[in-house]
Tab-separated table of C-alpha atoms in Angstrom:
chain	number	residue	atom	x	y	z
A	2	MET	CA	22.538	17.326	62.802
A	3	VAL	CA	20.354	14.655	61.369
A	4	GLN	CA	16.924	16.372	60.069
A	5	GLU	CA	14.109	15.057	61.894
A	6	ASN	CA	12.688	13.247	58.996
A	7	LEU	CA	15.565	10.913	58.083
A	8	ILE	CA	15.149	9.414	61.269
A	9	LEU	CA	12.713	5.839	61.216
A	10	LYS	CA	10.636	5.086	64.108
A	11	ASN	CA	7.644	3.102	62.524
A	12	GLU	CA	7.702	-0.527	63.865
A	13	ASN	CA	6.321	-1.978	61.097
A	14	ASP	CA	9.158	-0.770	59.127
A	15	ILE	CA	11.418	-2.659	61.657
A	16	TYR	CA	9.237	-5.641	61.467
A	17	ILE	CA	9.150	-5.370	57.359
A	18	PHE	CA	12.650	-5.118	57.361
A	19	PHE	CA	13.707	-8.129	59.504
A	20	GLU	CA	10.707	-10.435	58.528
A	21	THR	CA	11.616	-9.888	54.529
A	22	ILE	CA	15.149	-10.621	55.637
A	23	LYS	CA	13.929	-14.193	57.053
A	24	GLN	CA	11.324	-15.068	54.724
A	25	LEU	CA	13.696	-14.663	51.830
A	26	GLU	CA	16.880	-16.116	53.671
A	27	ALA	CA	18.857	-13.593	52.232
A	28	GLN	CA	22.424	-14.054	52.533
A	29	SER	CA	23.828	-10.740	51.270
A	30	ILE	CA	21.904	-7.346	51.775
A	31	LEU	CA	22.358	-3.888	50.655
A	32	ASP	CA	21.331	-1.399	52.678
A	33	ILE	CA	20.900	1.857	50.701
A	34	GLY	CA	20.326	4.685	53.702
A	35	MET	CA	21.278	2.632	56.073
A	36	PHE	CA	18.075	1.511	58.115
A	37	LEU	CA	19.807	0.357	61.170
A	38	LYS	CA	21.526	3.553	61.242
A	39	ARG	CA	18.312	5.421	60.986
A	40	ILE	CA	16.235	3.473	63.342
A	41	GLY	CA	19.524	4.186	65.832
A	42	SER	CA	20.347	0.544	65.860
A	43	VAL	CA	23.876	-0.119	67.469
A	44	SER	CA	23.671	-3.671	66.462
A	45	ARG	CA	22.030	-6.039	64.110
A	46	LYS	CA	19.096	-6.377	66.577
A	47	ALA	CA	15.892	-4.812	67.207
A	48	MET	CA	12.622	-5.834	68.444
A	49	ASP	CA	13.892	-9.424	69.077
A	50	CYS	CA	14.993	-9.885	65.334
A	51	GLU	CA	18.666	-10.090	64.711
A	52	ILE	CA	20.657	-10.782	60.918
A	53	PRO	CA	23.163	-13.184	61.791
A	54	GLU	CA	27.073	-12.164	61.577
A	55	THR	CA	27.386	-14.814	58.861
A	56	VAL	CA	25.252	-12.819	56.575
A	57	ARG	CA	26.768	-10.113	54.369
A	58	LEU	CA	25.349	-6.836	55.257
A	59	ASN	CA	26.781	-3.909	53.205
A	60	GLY	CA	25.463	-0.073	53.457
A	61	VAL	CA	25.313	2.791	51.401
A	62	ASP	CA	25.247	5.844	53.680
A	63	LEU	CA	23.301	9.017	52.141
A	64	PHE	CA	23.262	10.552	55.583
A	65	PRO	CA	26.835	10.981	56.359
A	66	GLU	CA	26.533	14.182	58.208
A	67	LYS	CA	25.492	11.748	61.323
A	68	GLU	CA	28.587	9.075	62.495
A	69	PHE	CA	28.812	6.698	65.387
A	70	PRO	CA	31.548	4.362	65.114
A	71	VAL	CA	29.837	1.422	65.710
A	72	TRP	CA	28.147	1.480	62.917
A	73	LYS	CA	31.087	0.238	61.036
A	74	HIS	CA	31.031	-3.235	63.443
A	75	VAL	CA	27.210	-3.389	61.986
A	76	TYR	CA	27.931	-3.519	58.274
A	77	ASP	CA	30.235	-5.238	56.750
A	78	THR	CA	31.013	-2.050	54.690
A	79	ILE	CA	29.798	1.230	54.069
A	80	GLU	CA	30.313	3.454	51.081
A	81	ASN	CA	29.074	7.109	50.555
A	82	GLY	CA	26.381	7.114	47.603
A	83	GLU	CA	29.113	8.709	44.932
A	84	HIS	CA	31.520	6.176	45.894
A	85	PHE	CA	29.168	3.131	45.472
A	86	LEU	CA	27.880	4.642	41.708
A	87	GLU	CA	31.479	4.719	40.715
A	88	LYS	CA	32.595	1.021	41.593
A	89	ARG	CA	31.741	-1.394	38.572
A	90	VAL	CA	29.169	-3.611	39.616
A	91	LYS	CA	30.774	-6.850	40.579
A	92	ASP	CA	28.711	-7.892	43.770
A	93	ARG	CA	24.917	-9.503	43.660
A	94	TYR	CA	22.810	-9.188	46.743
A	95	ASP	CA	19.964	-11.115	47.480
A	96	LEU	CA	17.988	-8.140	48.725
A	97	THR	CA	18.298	-4.277	48.677
A	98	VAL	CA	16.312	-2.549	51.217
A	99	MET	CA	15.278	1.113	50.721
A	100	LEU	CA	13.139	1.977	53.338
A	101	GLY	CA	12.171	5.503	54.384
A	102	VAL	CA	11.807	6.617	50.324
A	103	ASP	CA	10.739	9.876	50.992
A	104	ALA	CA	13.583	11.082	52.730
A	105	LEU	CA	15.844	9.458	50.100
A	106	LEU	CA	14.240	10.837	46.826
A	107	PRO	CA	15.829	14.254	47.640
A	108	MET	CA	19.302	12.751	47.493
A	109	PRO	CA	21.346	13.693	44.612
A	110	VAL	CA	22.550	9.952	44.154
A	111	PHE	CA	19.368	8.575	44.805
A	112	ALA	CA	18.228	8.570	40.997
A	113	ASN	CA	20.856	7.137	39.871
A	114	ILE	CA	21.256	4.409	42.111
A	115	ILE	CA	17.410	3.413	41.047
A	116	GLU	CA	18.205	3.577	37.280
A	117	LYS	CA	21.042	0.572	38.217
A	118	ILE	CA	19.324	-1.359	40.954
A	119	SER	CA	18.285	-4.309	38.944
A	120	PHE	CA	21.915	-4.818	38.083
A	121	TYR	CA	22.927	-5.579	41.401
A	122	THR	CA	20.329	-7.344	43.551
A	123	ARG	CA	17.830	-10.027	43.126
A	124	PHE	CA	14.841	-8.391	45.778
A	125	LEU	CA	14.493	-4.630	46.584
A	126	LEU	CA	12.339	-3.681	49.473
A	127	VAL	CA	10.581	-0.579	49.578
A	128	ASN	CA	8.084	1.169	51.340
A	129	ARG	CA	6.897	3.235	48.272
A	130	ILE	CA	7.105	2.711	44.593
A	131	LEU	CA	6.981	5.444	42.183
A	132	ASP	CA	4.955	5.012	38.665
A	133	ILE	CA	8.208	5.821	36.790
A	134	TRP	CA	10.036	3.049	38.433
A	135	LYS	CA	7.445	0.589	37.242
A	136	LYS	CA	7.696	1.510	33.914
A	137	GLU	CA	11.501	0.841	34.089
A	138	TRP	CA	11.178	-2.134	35.790
A	139	VAL	CA	8.506	-3.870	33.335
A	140	ASN	CA	9.761	-7.429	33.962
A	141	ALA	CA	10.023	-7.262	37.068
A	142	LYS	CA	7.616	-8.809	39.624
A	143	ILE	CA	6.176	-6.524	42.116
A	144	ILE	CA	4.326	-8.040	45.091
A	145	ASP	CA	2.359	-5.804	47.234
A	146	LEU	CA	2.949	-5.983	51.037
A	147	ARG	CA	0.939	-4.861	54.131
A	148	VAL	CA	1.625	-4.769	57.648
A	149	GLU	CA	-1.492	-3.376	59.133
A	150	ALA	CA	-2.095	-0.017	57.575
A	151	ASP	CA	1.191	0.048	56.178
A	152	SER	CA	2.146	-0.683	52.468
A	153	TYR	CA	4.983	-2.255	51.434
A	154	CYS	CA	6.495	-3.659	47.976
A	155	LEU	CA	8.803	-6.013	46.775
A	156	VAL	CA	10.033	-6.172	43.746
A	157	ASP	CA	11.545	-9.378	42.399
A	158	PHE	CA	14.062	-8.560	39.203
A	159	GLY	CA	14.506	-12.392	38.732
A	160	VAL	CA	17.792	-13.990	38.574
């Protein structure tokens, strides 16, 4: 059974997820923690927003204890965290999303994913950024975003 803190219900999270994709015109997205799964979406749509089918959407599932076959149709590929880390980085993404960071932090593979993230994405959207990450990402530009009372960071790793 999925722990309650793994489920995301904040409408601002949903808004920033879709709005960032739209504003960046992202054509390839890596969803670490599978945000759409965690909000209970059974499609690429929520709150009158949509990720087009032409956009490559890959998921890294850090919560495999909850499965539903439809998510295999929502995401182009789904990998568990260990498998994702084992493969050689060959794909680059326009955007990587990691929302609900507090629930992701305790996952054993999460620290290793964070170490390598700048190698496979241009932008990273998170709802929380740790000071240690700022020290590791000295060449990255960190843009603070707000939706009402909620804070987010868009990290630009450059080309």
